[in-house]
Amino acid sequence: MHVTHLSLADFRSYARVEVPLDPGVTAFVGANGQGKTNLVEAVGYLATLGSHRVSSDAPLVRMGAERAVIRAAVTQGERSQLVELELNPGKANRARINRSSQVRPRDVLGIVRTVLFAPEDLALVKGDPGERRRFLDELVTARSPRMAGVRADYERVLKQRNTLLKSAAMARRHGGRSMDLSTLDVWDQHLGRVGAELLAQRLDLIATLQPLTDKAYADVAPGGGPVTLEYRSSVGADVEPARTRDELYAQLIAALAEVRKQEIERGVTLVGPHRDDLVLGLRSMPAKGYASHGESWSYALALRLASYDLLRTEGNEPVLVLDDVFAELDTRRRERLAELVAPGEQVLVTAAVDDDVPGVLAGTRYAVSAGGVERL
């Protein structure tokens, strides 16, 4: 799968830009702040419905504009599709496939698949659990686009349940009558059902990703491993891939019942996939806090390369995006990474100077300057 044309309107710094794209390596080269990352960010948005740089859509719309449009022509084998997203901050986003009538934005998931490595990925190793949960959930959705609906359902149920718990906690603190919490059992069941599905998908992903990550780390930093991936669940230590969804549902329901008193006191849901973490191990120690800066970079890179290998083996090779990565790596890691990704069907690279792009990544070059994109 590869993107053959990218069109942007009022996206970030671009009032309008058209960028033809070839298979193989394409590098966008330009000084910082000129709009290189904006181009690959747009491709990534089509794949995930989110940005790797910001948490909301508002910064993606050019200042003074009401909306932004991302449009891409995509080829997979003999099949070509045109996918379009219209970003409307504060309103519902819109989507089209092949210029047909509107579809839900999440219906475009799976048409474009990307694996993106950027300086922000250091947070996968050094950051909070939320960074690692997002990594897992985006990869789960890339493998199975229907999981976007499961994730949305989980967030909706969690929000409703937290609202009920917060109201109960406020009433209790202000000496009011106890609220009728009979509906809490219903929300528990909803949370357990969608939470078990999300949990099962995460556990299956980690079991599949573990050997790929260990191999990728050995490729990037020979002799530096081994690495381990351990899912730490708020439900309990005995959560494992072998458990069925019914068993995971039962565990979630039991865990919610056990902490209900604390939840009512604190006004928040204390158990569920939103409280879980992926513990990254390096040589039998937690990578967070123990890994050096270089080791942390290698680990983050290994997670992305493992994701790339996983998606590629499952039948639809993703676009690999390397956003301003080579400047952050030492010479050995830079050359090793370039050798590993060079055979990819489509690799998009951003760099501040041409010398940052290793020679093995010869291909198409674009100069990016002041909102303009010129093919060299």
C-alpha angles and dihedrals in degrees: 000000000000140000112245099185136016122198124185131185121187090342113148108307096350121095086182134340136168119202122183110207131202131204114262124034123350119179125197108203127188145114120287115282096026097109107265096128091045089068097053091038088061092052090049091050091058089055100045108015087236143077126248088216107046136026099223136047098236096086089051093066115084112251110270095019125108098214144005130223128209116189128176137176110219130193126198114174107308094341125094127189136180115217125188134185126189113201115210111177111217091015137066116289118234132221139192133187118204089349090291125141116300121289131187112280091240089058089074092061111115096029090089118029122185140175109205127193117190139155088265088068091079083081088068087073104025102028138082125293090259090070092056093044090054090049091053095045095048090051092046089054092046088056093044116016091195087073088075086073092048091051091048090049091050093051091048094050092044091052093050093046093048090050090055093047092047091052090050092049092049092049091050094049093050094050096248127144117289112266123240102257097178090115089060090079089057092051089047089058093048092047091047093050099050092032092056091052092050092044092050092051093049093049092049090048094052093049089052095042097049100080092039091054092047090052093046092051090050089051094050098037109020112210093009100106171042104169129192135198116210125180111219109198129195086219095067146286095277096069107122140156093256091068118098123235089253090055092048090048090053091049092051093049091048092048092050091051091050095055099035094109092053091045092054090048093049099033097228140095109259101183132057144069090299088069097047131103141204108228112210114207128197120187091342093308130099108265091216106083096005107055118089121238092262092047091049090053090049091049094050090047091049091054091053094044090049089051089051093050091047095052092043093053090049092066111266115075110217128223108261114220122194107187113195090321105133094063088060096053131078118243096265095050091042094055093042093051092048091053092050097050102035094091093056119125090237127006121179116197132185122197137165093225132020092240089065090068110081115238093242088068094069113158141096118353128201125189111218118200135155094342093314127115118202126181113230 
